Short mmCIF file of C-alpha atoms in Angstrom, two decimals:
data_model
loop_
_atom_site.label_atom_id
_atom_site.label_comp_id
_atom_site.label_asym_id
_atom_site.label_seq_id
_atom_site.Cartn_x
_atom_site.Cartn_y
_atom_site.Cartn_z
CA MET A 29 0.00 0.00 0.00
CA LYS A 30 1.38 3.36 -1.02
CA ILE A 31 1.49 5.74 1.90
CA ASP A 32 1.26 9.53 1.81
CA LYS A 33 4.64 11.13 2.51
CA LYS A 34 2.85 13.79 4.57
CA LYS A 35 1.79 11.07 7.03
CA LEU A 36 5.38 9.89 7.26
CA MET A 37 6.68 13.39 7.93
CA ILE A 38 4.01 13.99 10.57
CA CYS A 39 5.23 10.84 12.33
CA ILE A 40 8.88 11.94 12.08
CA ASN A 41 8.12 15.38 13.52
CA ASN A 42 5.83 14.08 16.28
CA GLU A 43 8.46 11.56 17.39
CA ARG A 44 11.11 14.30 17.52
CA ASN A 45 8.84 16.57 19.58
CA PHE A 46 8.18 13.71 21.98
CA LEU A 47 11.92 13.11 22.33
CA ILE A 48 12.52 16.80 23.05
CA SER A 49 9.88 16.71 25.80
CA ILE A 50 11.66 13.75 27.39
CA VAL A 51 15.17 15.19 27.18
CA LYS A 52 14.04 18.49 28.72
CA GLU A 53 13.03 16.66 31.90
CA LEU A 54 16.16 14.50 32.26
CA SER A 55 18.39 14.75 35.30
CA ASN A 56 22.16 14.37 34.99
CA ASP A 57 21.92 10.88 36.45
CA GLU A 58 19.31 9.91 33.85
CA TRP A 59 21.44 11.45 31.07
CA ASN A 60 24.28 9.13 32.04
CA LYS A 61 22.08 6.06 32.70
CA GLU A 62 22.65 3.01 30.50
CA SER A 63 20.19 2.71 27.62
CA LEU A 64 18.92 -0.40 25.83
CA CYS A 65 21.30 0.24 22.92
CA ASP A 66 24.62 -1.59 23.29
CA ASP A 67 26.64 0.07 26.06
CA TRP A 68 25.57 3.59 25.20
CA SER A 69 24.24 5.99 27.78
CA VAL A 70 20.90 7.77 27.35
CA GLY A 71 22.81 10.90 26.34
CA GLU A 72 24.79 9.03 23.69
CA VAL A 73 21.60 7.63 22.16
CA VAL A 74 20.06 11.12 22.08
CA ASN A 75 23.08 12.37 20.16
CA HIS A 76 23.10 9.30 17.93
CA ILE A 77 19.53 10.14 16.88
CA MET A 78 20.77 13.59 15.85
CA LEU A 79 23.73 12.15 13.93
CA LEU A 80 21.83 11.93 10.64
CA ASP A 81 19.96 15.22 11.02
CA ARG A 82 22.46 16.98 8.81
CA LEU A 83 25.20 14.56 7.77
CA PRO A 84 27.86 15.26 6.70
CA ILE A 85 27.60 18.84 8.02
CA SER A 86 27.08 17.59 11.57
CA LEU A 87 30.52 15.98 11.51
CA GLY A 88 32.22 18.86 9.71
CA TRP A 89 33.14 19.01 6.04
CA LYS A 90 36.83 18.36 6.76
CA SER A 91 35.94 14.97 8.24
CA ILE A 92 34.23 13.68 5.07
CA PRO A 93 37.33 11.96 3.54
CA LYS A 94 38.07 10.27 6.86
CA LEU A 95 34.44 9.21 7.20
CA ILE A 96 34.41 7.67 3.71
CA PHE A 97 37.65 5.84 4.50
CA GLU A 98 36.15 4.42 7.70
CA LEU A 99 32.95 3.33 5.97
CA LEU A 100 35.01 1.41 3.41
CA PHE A 101 37.54 -0.19 5.74
CA GLU A 102 35.66 -0.58 9.02
CA ARG A 103 32.74 -2.08 7.09
CA ARG A 104 30.10 -0.84 9.47
CA LEU A 105 27.57 1.97 9.34
CA ILE A 106 28.54 3.48 12.69
CA THR A 107 32.18 4.43 12.33
CA THR A 108 34.82 5.57 14.80
CA SER A 109 34.32 9.22 13.81
CA MET A 110 30.59 8.96 14.43
CA ILE A 111 31.07 7.39 17.86
CA ASN A 112 33.66 10.02 18.82
CA TRP A 113 31.24 12.76 17.67
CA GLN A 114 28.49 11.25 19.84
CA LYS A 115 30.74 11.19 22.89
CA LYS A 116 31.87 14.77 22.31
CA MET A 117 28.32 16.05 21.90
CA THR A 118 27.11 14.03 24.89
CA SER A 119 29.70 15.72 27.11
CA LEU A 120 28.11 19.11 26.30
CA GLY A 121 25.10 18.12 28.37
CA ILE A 122 21.32 18.24 28.33
CA ASP A 123 20.67 21.91 27.57
CA ASP A 124 22.92 21.82 24.52
CA ALA A 125 21.16 18.67 23.28
CA VAL A 126 17.73 20.28 23.63
CA LYS A 127 18.89 23.27 21.56
CA ARG A 128 20.21 21.05 18.79
CA LEU A 129 17.17 18.77 18.85
CA SER A 130 14.94 21.83 18.42
CA LYS A 131 16.77 23.21 15.38
CA LYS A 132 15.25 22.91 11.93
CA ARG A 133 16.71 19.82 10.34
CA ASN A 134 16.88 18.09 7.00
CA PRO A 135 17.05 14.37 7.80
CA VAL A 136 19.43 12.60 5.46
CA ARG A 137 17.29 9.49 5.04
CA SER A 138 14.23 11.55 4.09
CA LYS A 139 16.02 12.65 0.94
CA PHE A 140 15.47 9.12 -0.38
CA GLY A 141 11.69 9.34 -0.61
CA ALA A 142 9.17 7.24 1.31
CA LEU A 143 11.64 4.38 1.84
CA GLY A 144 14.16 6.68 3.49
CA MET A 145 11.45 8.29 5.60
CA LYS A 146 10.33 4.88 6.87
CA PHE A 147 13.89 4.05 7.90
CA ASN A 148 14.00 7.46 9.62
CA ILE A 149 10.91 6.55 11.63
CA ILE A 150 12.27 3.07 12.46
CA GLU A 151 15.53 4.55 13.73
CA ASP A 152 13.88 7.31 15.77
CA VAL A 153 11.17 5.14 17.33
CA ILE A 154 13.53 2.32 18.29
CA HIS A 155 16.14 4.64 19.79
CA THR A 156 13.51 6.66 21.65
CA GLU A 157 12.37 3.36 23.19
CA ASP A 158 16.04 2.67 24.04
CA ILE A 159 15.85 5.84 26.13
CA ILE A 160 12.42 5.77 27.75
CA ARG A 161 12.21 2.10 28.77
CA PRO A 162 15.18 2.09 31.19
CA LEU A 163 13.82 5.39 32.57
CA ARG A 164 10.30 3.90 32.89
CA VAL A 165 8.80 6.82 31.02
CA ASP A 166 5.47 6.27 29.27
CA ARG A 167 5.09 6.93 25.56
CA THR A 168 2.61 9.78 25.17
CA VAL A 169 2.79 10.27 21.39
CA ILE A 170 0.45 8.14 19.28
CA HIS A 171 1.35 7.40 15.66
CA ASP A 172 -0.83 6.27 12.78
CA ASN A 173 -0.98 2.46 12.88
CA LEU A 174 -0.69 2.31 9.10
CA VAL A 175 2.63 4.19 9.22
CA LEU A 176 4.00 1.96 11.97
CA TRP A 177 2.84 -1.19 10.20
CA GLU A 178 4.60 -0.15 7.01
CA CYS A 179 7.75 0.26 9.11
CA VAL A 180 7.26 -3.21 10.63
CA LYS A 181 6.97 -4.69 7.14
CA LEU A 182 10.15 -2.95 6.02
CA LEU A 183 12.29 -3.82 9.04
CA SER A 184 11.09 -7.41 9.34
CA SER A 185 11.67 -8.11 5.66
CA PHE A 186 15.31 -7.08 6.06
CA GLN A 187 15.81 -8.99 9.29
CA ASN A 188 13.91 -12.23 8.70
CA LYS A 189 16.87 -13.96 7.01
CA LYS A 190 18.69 -13.80 10.34
CA LEU A 191 16.05 -15.85 12.15
CA GLU A 192 17.37 -19.41 12.44
CA ASN A 193 15.47 -22.53 11.35
CA ILE A 194 12.35 -20.62 10.38
CA GLU A 195 10.88 -20.71 6.88
CA ASN A 196 7.59 -18.86 7.30
CA ILE A 197 6.41 -16.50 10.01
CA ASP A 198 3.01 -14.92 10.49
CA ILE A 199 3.33 -11.42 11.91
CA ILE A 200 0.11 -10.17 13.43
CA PHE A 201 -1.02 -6.90 14.97
CA ASN A 202 -4.76 -7.29 14.43
CA ASP A 203 -7.25 -8.45 11.79
CA GLU A 204 -6.42 -5.47 9.58
CA TYR A 205 -2.64 -5.58 9.86
CA SER A 206 -1.09 -9.01 9.39
CA MET A 207 1.28 -10.69 6.95
CA THR A 208 3.43 -13.72 6.31
CA LEU A 209 7.20 -13.48 5.95
CA THR A 210 8.85 -16.09 3.76
CA LYS A 211 12.55 -16.67 4.39
CA GLY A 212 14.65 -15.34 1.55
CA PHE A 213 12.01 -12.98 0.24
CA TYR A 214 10.70 -9.61 1.32
CA GLY A 215 7.61 -9.64 3.49
CA LYS A 216 4.38 -10.30 1.66
CA LYS A 217 1.09 -9.14 3.10
CA ILE A 218 -1.50 -11.92 3.38
CA ASN A 219 -4.56 -10.87 5.32
CA LYS A 220 -6.87 -13.88 5.03
CA SER A 221 -4.67 -16.95 4.69
CA LEU A 222 -2.27 -16.88 7.62
CA ASN A 223 -1.33 -20.50 8.24
CA SER A 224 2.25 -20.64 9.49
CA GLU A 225 2.97 -22.58 12.68
CA THR A 226 5.20 -19.74 13.88
CA LYS A 227 3.43 -16.52 14.78
CA ILE A 228 4.71 -13.28 16.28
CA ILE A 229 1.90 -11.20 17.72
CA GLY A 230 2.13 -7.71 19.17
CA GLU A 231 1.70 -3.97 18.90
CA PRO A 232 3.64 -2.33 16.03
CA ILE A 233 6.24 -0.72 18.31
CA GLU A 234 6.78 -4.02 20.12
CA LEU A 235 7.26 -5.72 16.75
CA LEU A 236 9.81 -3.06 15.75
CA LEU A 237 11.68 -3.72 18.99
CA PHE A 238 11.63 -7.48 18.40
CA PHE A 239 13.03 -7.15 14.88
CA SER A 240 15.74 -4.78 16.11
CA GLY A 241 16.96 -7.32 18.69
CA ARG A 242 15.56 -5.54 21.74
CA PRO A 243 13.47 -6.96 24.59
CA SER A 244 9.82 -6.68 23.59
CA LYS A 245 6.32 -7.63 24.68
CA VAL A 246 5.44 -9.82 21.71
CA LYS A 247 3.80 -13.23 21.89
CA ILE A 248 5.67 -15.98 20.03
CA THR A 249 4.09 -19.36 19.34
CA LYS A 250 7.39 -21.21 18.85
CA ASP A 251 9.50 -21.75 21.96
CA ASN A 252 12.94 -21.71 20.31
CA LEU A 253 12.40 -18.53 18.27
CA THR A 254 14.50 -15.65 19.59
CA ASN A 255 15.76 -12.34 18.26
CA LYS A 256 19.31 -12.77 19.59
CA ASN A 257 20.80 -12.61 16.08
CA LEU A 258 18.94 -9.44 15.14
CA LYS A 259 20.95 -6.24 15.44
CA TYR A 260 19.88 -2.76 14.42
#
């Protein structure tokens, strides 16, 4: 289903405004608290979210050759320069982060149309959950279920090859939003003929967390199915 880019941008902006409201209320102890993302602190995740607001400007034009070199030879999307930038920005504290979060931005991924905007939403929602769950903060922003479901389809179709010993998986939110993933192919939406033995059932955000390798509140009908190999 083709989705209106305006709906995607509304989701991106609403998620950012929610993040700003959270960061404004953080204490120094909460800023330095461990998040759900690797060994990063809450502050480091906040700055990681901002990393692609204006790349490569955010890292400085002089760093572009070094960044390209790292991308080629480190063979990972988060390079040494990016991590060092995060640490430097994190050390500037909460007030500085709020100012930068509030600036007008031009997200890099959003330049690549609806696909890029969906990845933008996936990244922002997952990392915001990385922040609020250890802090036990409730999510107060509500996104369009259609937008979130499209993001679930996109992320799960990239990650399903990493699930071991599983050929087909039914992914279910409700009667309207459900699909079957076939291993080796991108997710295909099948509303009426779900018949796989393995089912993953949950709210869209919980499904995003599952397919990004985070703890989540999904129901799984197969005991040995885990997301331990899923990294995002």
